[in-house]
Short mmCIF file of C-alpha atoms in Angstrom, two decimals:
data_model
loop_
_atom_site.label_atom_id
_atom_site.label_comp_id
_atom_site.label_asym_id
_atom_site.label_seq_id
_atom_site.Cartn_x
_atom_site.Cartn_y
_atom_site.Cartn_z
CA MET O 27 20.53 -3.46 3.69
CA THR O 28 17.84 -5.60 5.29
CA GLY O 29 17.32 -7.15 8.72
CA PRO O 30 16.51 -5.80 12.19
CA ASP O 31 19.12 -3.02 11.99
CA ALA O 32 18.03 -1.78 8.55
CA PRO O 33 16.41 1.66 8.36
CA ALA O 34 12.64 1.74 8.14
CA THR O 35 11.17 1.65 4.65
CA LEU O 36 8.89 4.57 5.50
CA HIS O 37 8.63 6.67 8.62
CA ALA O 38 6.30 9.63 9.12
CA THR O 39 5.88 12.02 12.02
CA GLY O 40 2.98 14.47 12.10
CA LEU O 41 2.78 14.28 8.31
CA GLY O 42 0.29 16.59 6.65
CA PHE O 43 -0.41 17.74 3.11
CA ARG O 44 -3.08 19.75 1.35
CA TYR O 45 -3.46 21.03 -2.19
CA ARG O 46 -3.91 24.79 -2.16
CA ALA O 47 -6.72 24.74 -4.73
CA ARG O 48 -8.74 22.14 -2.80
CA GLY O 49 -8.66 23.77 0.61
CA GLY O 50 -8.95 20.82 3.03
CA TRP O 51 -6.19 18.51 4.22
CA THR O 52 -5.53 15.47 2.01
CA LEU O 53 -3.31 13.94 4.71
CA ARG O 54 -3.25 15.05 8.33
CA ASP O 55 -1.42 14.01 11.52
CA CYS O 56 -0.03 10.84 9.92
CA GLU O 57 2.31 8.86 12.19
CA PHE O 58 3.58 5.45 11.12
CA THR O 59 6.61 3.24 10.55
CA VAL O 60 6.88 0.52 7.90
CA PRO O 61 9.78 -1.90 8.54
CA SER O 62 12.29 -2.75 5.81
CA GLY O 63 11.98 -5.80 3.59
CA ARG O 64 8.17 -5.85 3.61
CA ILE O 65 5.60 -5.99 0.84
CA THR O 66 3.18 -3.36 2.08
CA ALA O 67 -0.43 -2.97 0.98
CA LEU O 68 -1.39 0.71 0.92
CA VAL O 69 -5.18 0.64 1.21
CA GLY O 70 -7.90 3.26 1.32
CA ARG O 71 -11.03 4.44 -0.43
CA ASN O 72 -10.84 6.87 -3.33
CA GLY O 73 -9.67 10.24 -2.04
CA ALA O 74 -8.13 8.81 1.13
CA GLY O 75 -4.68 10.16 0.20
CA LYS O 76 -2.90 7.05 -1.12
CA SER O 77 -1.45 8.66 -4.26
CA THR O 78 -0.49 11.76 -2.30
CA LEU O 79 1.39 9.66 0.25
CA LEU O 80 3.28 7.80 -2.50
CA HIS O 81 4.13 11.09 -4.23
CA LEU O 82 5.47 12.44 -0.94
CA ALA O 83 7.56 9.29 -0.44
CA GLY O 84 8.81 9.50 -4.01
CA GLY O 85 9.84 13.14 -3.68
CA LEU O 86 7.29 14.53 -6.17
CA LEU O 87 5.58 16.50 -3.39
CA ARG O 88 6.82 18.09 -0.17
CA PRO O 89 4.94 17.92 3.15
CA ARG O 90 3.05 21.00 4.28
CA TRP O 91 3.50 19.79 7.83
CA GLY O 92 5.60 17.17 9.62
CA GLU O 93 8.12 14.84 8.05
CA ILE O 94 8.41 11.67 5.99
CA ARG O 95 11.60 9.62 5.56
CA VAL O 96 12.37 6.84 3.08
CA LEU O 97 15.17 4.43 4.00
CA ASP O 98 16.25 7.05 6.56
CA ALA O 99 16.70 9.68 3.84
CA ALA O 100 14.67 12.71 2.83
CA PRO O 101 12.55 12.01 -0.28
CA GLY O 102 13.82 13.71 -3.41
CA THR O 103 17.44 13.98 -2.29
CA PRO O 104 20.16 12.38 -4.46
CA GLU O 105 20.54 9.59 -1.90
CA ALA O 106 16.82 8.79 -1.97
CA ARG O 107 16.49 9.07 -5.76
CA ALA O 108 19.25 6.50 -6.21
CA ARG O 109 17.50 3.99 -3.93
CA VAL O 110 13.78 4.57 -4.57
CA ALA O 111 11.66 3.95 -7.68
CA LEU O 112 8.11 5.29 -8.03
CA LEU O 113 5.62 4.02 -10.60
CA THR O 114 2.71 6.49 -10.78
CA GLN O 115 -0.77 5.83 -12.14
CA ASP O 116 -0.16 7.78 -15.35
CA LYS O 117 3.00 5.75 -16.14
CA PRO O 118 4.74 8.46 -18.22
CA LEU O 119 6.41 6.95 -21.28
CA TYR O 120 7.45 8.30 -24.69
CA PRO O 121 4.91 6.88 -27.18
CA ARG O 122 7.25 7.16 -30.18
CA PHE O 123 10.03 5.21 -28.48
CA THR O 124 10.31 1.50 -29.07
CA VAL O 125 10.47 -0.74 -26.02
CA ALA O 126 14.21 -1.15 -26.65
CA ASP O 127 14.63 2.64 -26.84
CA THR O 128 12.81 3.00 -23.53
CA LEU O 129 15.05 0.47 -21.78
CA ARG O 130 18.12 2.08 -23.34
CA MET O 131 17.00 5.41 -21.85
CA GLY O 132 16.69 3.71 -18.47
CA GLU O 133 20.23 2.42 -18.78
CA LYS O 134 21.59 5.89 -19.63
CA LEU O 135 19.85 7.52 -16.68
CA ASN O 136 20.63 4.94 -13.98
CA SER O 137 24.09 3.90 -12.87
CA ARG O 138 22.80 0.69 -11.23
CA TRP O 139 20.78 -0.39 -14.25
CA ASP O 140 20.03 -4.12 -14.65
CA GLN O 141 19.24 -4.70 -18.33
CA ALA O 142 18.53 -8.40 -17.86
CA ALA O 143 15.87 -7.74 -15.22
CA ALA O 144 14.22 -5.06 -17.34
CA GLU O 145 14.16 -7.21 -20.48
CA ARG O 146 12.82 -10.20 -18.56
CA THR O 147 9.87 -8.15 -17.29
CA VAL O 148 9.10 -7.06 -20.85
CA ARG O 149 9.49 -10.46 -22.48
CA GLU O 150 7.24 -12.12 -19.89
CA GLY O 151 4.51 -9.89 -21.28
CA GLY O 152 5.02 -11.34 -24.77
CA MET O 153 5.94 -8.08 -26.48
CA PRO O 154 8.90 -7.57 -28.84
CA LEU O 155 11.56 -5.01 -28.02
CA THR O 156 10.96 -3.43 -31.43
CA ALA O 157 7.32 -2.50 -30.64
CA ARG O 158 6.50 1.20 -30.26
CA VAL O 159 5.19 2.17 -26.85
CA GLY O 160 2.29 4.15 -28.33
CA GLU O 161 1.00 1.04 -30.10
CA LEU O 162 0.97 -1.15 -26.99
CA SER O 163 -2.12 -2.02 -24.96
CA PRO O 164 -2.53 -0.33 -21.54
CA GLY O 165 -1.45 -3.55 -19.84
CA GLN O 166 1.67 -3.82 -21.99
CA ARG O 167 2.58 -0.20 -21.25
CA THR O 168 2.26 -1.02 -17.56
CA ARG O 169 4.79 -3.81 -18.03
CA VAL O 170 7.23 -1.46 -19.77
CA ALA O 171 6.89 1.09 -16.95
CA LEU O 172 7.44 -1.64 -14.38
CA ALA O 173 10.49 -2.85 -16.33
CA LEU O 174 11.95 0.66 -16.02
CA ALA O 175 11.33 0.62 -12.28
CA LEU O 176 12.77 -2.87 -11.68
CA GLY O 177 15.73 -2.21 -13.97
CA ARG O 178 16.86 0.50 -11.56
CA ARG O 179 17.30 -2.16 -8.85
CA PRO O 180 15.69 0.00 -6.18
CA GLU O 181 15.80 -0.77 -2.49
CA LEU O 182 12.27 0.64 -2.21
CA LEU O 183 9.67 0.26 -4.95
CA LEU O 184 6.56 2.47 -4.73
CA LEU O 185 3.65 1.35 -6.93
CA ASP O 186 0.47 3.40 -7.33
CA GLU O 187 -2.35 1.15 -8.59
CA PRO O 188 0.04 -0.61 -11.00
CA MET O 189 -2.37 -3.38 -12.00
CA ALA O 190 -5.58 -1.43 -12.55
CA ASP O 191 -5.39 -1.98 -16.33
CA LEU O 192 -4.17 -5.60 -16.28
CA ASP O 193 -6.28 -8.72 -16.81
CA PRO O 194 -6.37 -11.30 -13.98
CA VAL O 195 -3.67 -13.52 -15.53
CA ALA O 196 -1.31 -10.59 -16.05
CA ARG O 197 -1.98 -9.35 -12.50
CA GLY O 198 -1.02 -12.74 -11.15
CA GLU O 199 2.19 -12.75 -13.18
CA ILE O 200 3.15 -9.26 -12.02
CA MET O 201 2.41 -10.08 -8.39
CA ALA O 202 4.58 -13.19 -8.68
CA ALA O 203 7.40 -11.08 -10.14
CA LEU O 204 7.13 -8.61 -7.27
CA MET O 205 7.20 -11.38 -4.68
CA ALA O 206 10.31 -12.83 -6.34
CA GLU O 207 11.93 -9.40 -6.32
CA ALA O 208 11.27 -9.03 -2.60
CA ALA O 209 12.44 -12.56 -1.79
CA GLU O 210 15.59 -12.58 -3.91
CA ARG O 211 16.85 -9.04 -3.37
CA GLY O 212 15.15 -7.93 -0.16
CA THR O 213 13.42 -5.09 -1.99
CA SER O 214 10.85 -3.24 0.08
CA ILE O 215 7.62 -2.70 -1.87
CA VAL O 216 4.69 -0.40 -1.13
CA LEU O 217 1.73 -1.28 -3.32
CA SER O 218 -1.44 0.78 -3.57
CA SER O 219 -4.36 -1.36 -4.75
CA HIS O 220 -8.13 -1.85 -4.53
CA VAL O 221 -7.88 -5.58 -5.35
CA LEU O 222 -8.06 -6.77 -1.75
CA PRO O 223 -8.15 -10.57 -2.33
CA GLU O 224 -4.82 -10.44 -4.18
CA LEU O 225 -3.19 -8.46 -1.40
CA GLU O 226 -3.96 -11.28 1.02
CA GLN O 227 -1.65 -13.64 -0.87
CA THR O 228 1.27 -11.27 -1.34
CA CYS O 229 1.50 -8.55 1.31
CA ASP O 230 2.83 -8.94 4.85
CA TRP O 231 2.25 -5.38 6.10
CA VAL O 232 -0.79 -3.11 5.86
CA LEU O 233 -0.89 0.68 5.81
CA LEU O 234 -4.54 1.76 5.77
CA LEU O 235 -5.69 5.35 5.21
CA ARG O 236 -9.12 6.61 6.16
CA ASN O 237 -10.17 10.22 5.63
CA GLY O 238 -6.57 11.34 5.27
CA ARG O 239 -5.32 9.69 8.46
CA VAL O 240 -3.43 6.47 9.08
CA GLU O 241 -5.78 4.03 10.73
CA LEU O 242 -3.64 0.90 10.56
CA SER O 243 0.08 0.23 10.20
CA ASN O 244 0.47 -3.39 11.15
CA ASP O 245 1.89 -6.81 10.36
CA VAL O 246 -0.69 -8.87 8.44
CA ASP O 247 -0.38 -11.99 10.61
CA ALA O 248 -0.80 -9.90 13.76
CA LEU O 249 -3.93 -8.30 12.31
CA ARG O 250 -5.48 -11.68 11.60
CA GLU O 251 -4.56 -12.92 15.06
CA ASN O 252 -5.97 -10.05 17.09
CA HIS O 253 -9.21 -9.49 15.15
CA ALA O 254 -12.35 -11.61 15.35
CA LEU O 255 -15.72 -11.80 13.60
CA LEU O 256 -18.46 -12.27 16.21
CA THR O 257 -22.12 -13.16 15.90
CA GLY O 258 -24.40 -13.06 18.94
CA HIS O 259 -27.25 -11.38 20.81
CA ALA O 260 -27.38 -7.59 20.37
CA GLY O 261 -27.83 -7.16 24.12
CA GLN O 262 -24.12 -7.89 24.57
CA ALA O 263 -23.07 -4.81 22.57
CA ASP O 264 -22.21 -2.51 25.48
CA THR O 265 -20.23 -5.17 27.31
CA LEU O 266 -18.32 -5.99 24.15
CA ALA O 267 -17.45 -2.34 23.49
CA ALA O 268 -16.19 -1.94 27.05
CA GLN O 269 -13.77 -4.87 26.66
CA HIS O 270 -12.57 -4.59 23.06
CA THR O 271 -12.26 -2.18 20.15
CA VAL O 272 -15.34 -2.66 18.00
CA VAL O 273 -14.25 -1.82 14.47
CA GLN O 274 -17.70 -2.22 13.00
CA ARG O 275 -21.02 -3.69 14.07
CA ARG O 276 -24.34 -4.31 12.39
CA THR O 277 -27.57 -5.20 14.12
CA SER O 278 -30.53 -7.04 12.61
CA GLY O 279 -33.34 -7.51 15.10
CA ARG O 280 -31.83 -9.15 18.17
CA GLN O 281 -28.74 -10.42 16.38
CA MET O 282 -25.51 -8.49 16.04
CA THR O 283 -22.42 -9.15 13.95
CA ALA O 284 -19.22 -7.35 14.83
CA LEU O 285 -15.61 -7.10 13.75
CA VAL O 286 -13.53 -6.49 16.87
CA ARG O 287 -9.93 -5.93 17.71
CA GLN O 288 -9.38 -7.99 20.82
CA ARG O 289 -7.89 -6.46 23.96
CA GLY O 290 -7.96 -9.72 25.88
CA PRO O 291 -10.06 -12.89 26.17
CA LEU O 292 -13.53 -12.85 24.62
CA ARG O 293 -16.35 -13.10 27.13
CA GLY O 294 -19.97 -13.78 26.36
CA ASP O 295 -22.01 -16.06 24.15
CA TRP O 296 -20.49 -15.52 20.72
CA HIS O 297 -19.94 -17.47 17.55
CA VAL O 298 -16.32 -16.62 16.75
CA GLU O 299 -14.54 -16.72 13.40
CA ARG O 300 -11.04 -15.58 12.43
CA PRO O 301 -11.42 -13.00 9.65
CA SER O 302 -9.49 -12.88 6.41
CA LEU O 303 -7.36 -9.85 5.67
CA GLU O 304 -10.07 -8.72 3.24
CA ASN O 305 -12.68 -8.91 6.02
CA ILE O 306 -10.52 -6.73 8.24
CA LEU O 307 -9.72 -4.13 5.61
CA VAL O 308 -13.33 -3.84 4.44
CA GLY O 309 -14.43 -3.48 8.05
CA TYR O 310 -12.15 -0.49 8.57
CA LEU O 311 -13.02 1.08 5.23
CA GLN O 312 -16.79 0.68 5.24
CA ASP O 313 -19.19 3.33 6.47
CA GLY O 314 -21.35 1.58 9.00
CA ASP O 315 -22.29 1.47 12.67
CA THR O 316 -18.73 2.05 13.84
CA VAL O 317 -18.17 2.64 17.55
CA ARG O 318 -14.45 3.30 17.81
CA SER O 319 -13.52 6.30 19.90
CA ALA O 320 -11.19 8.98 18.58
CA ALA O 321 -8.62 8.01 21.22
CA ALA O 322 -8.74 4.37 20.11
CA GLU O 323 -8.27 5.41 16.49
CA ARG O 324 -5.15 7.42 17.33
CA THR O 325 -3.75 4.53 19.34
CA GLU O 326 -4.31 2.04 16.51
CA ALA O 327 -2.80 4.36 13.93
CA VAL O 328 0.62 4.19 15.58
CA ALA O 329 0.39 0.63 16.99
#
């Protein structure tokens, strides 16, 4: 079910998780909603909690605090398992199985199995069904794992760094397949990735984690529209911070460059550019002269 009345793809309230052996919180006080039918970029630096969040959504982990819902169901329940597919970084497959054996296993385990979709994903990678999984390249194994996920015909597809071991051509092909899946079947996709330029062309929602907290959960077009890259005299810094949310600023001599989230018209003598999605994401992720207040961060996290 898609459209304005469809349940949210993901919804979290006060979500927190920590691994007992590590001590500190991996995720803390996470509040966000991702609408249905979106291709969502899950972004964050290493250790920000991306994999943990996907494992919570996929039912492999349980929250230590708060709640997360997938398609208005509790992760890990029979209802959620039938509608959600998770592709983890380790992509567990049986190395002695052939590709055909692997797809046959998928068919046996899933009542909504789509053999044609699974085989198409495999064949587009140029590998025969008779090949053994253990003899495939890492990129080919990724395709087989993705074929298993797509063959289930999920309503929500969770992908944890699925293209880290693919070459640029293969990444483009996989991204095209995911976009087609979303367009043709209304599948919601949450994609964790460090390849920011590719996300710009495919994703229409951003969920950004920073230090275990959700810093952004926003529509991509809205992000581009309400952010600006400014260059001007450093003496305008205080006035700018009073009027807008300064995501990041850098000063060199008397000149300042700043990424801001606008709270109204821009005032002052500035050279203004509209940033790319990559500019915005890097600005939030970088360690620099950041002047956001804690209150502003909490407001943006649930905006």
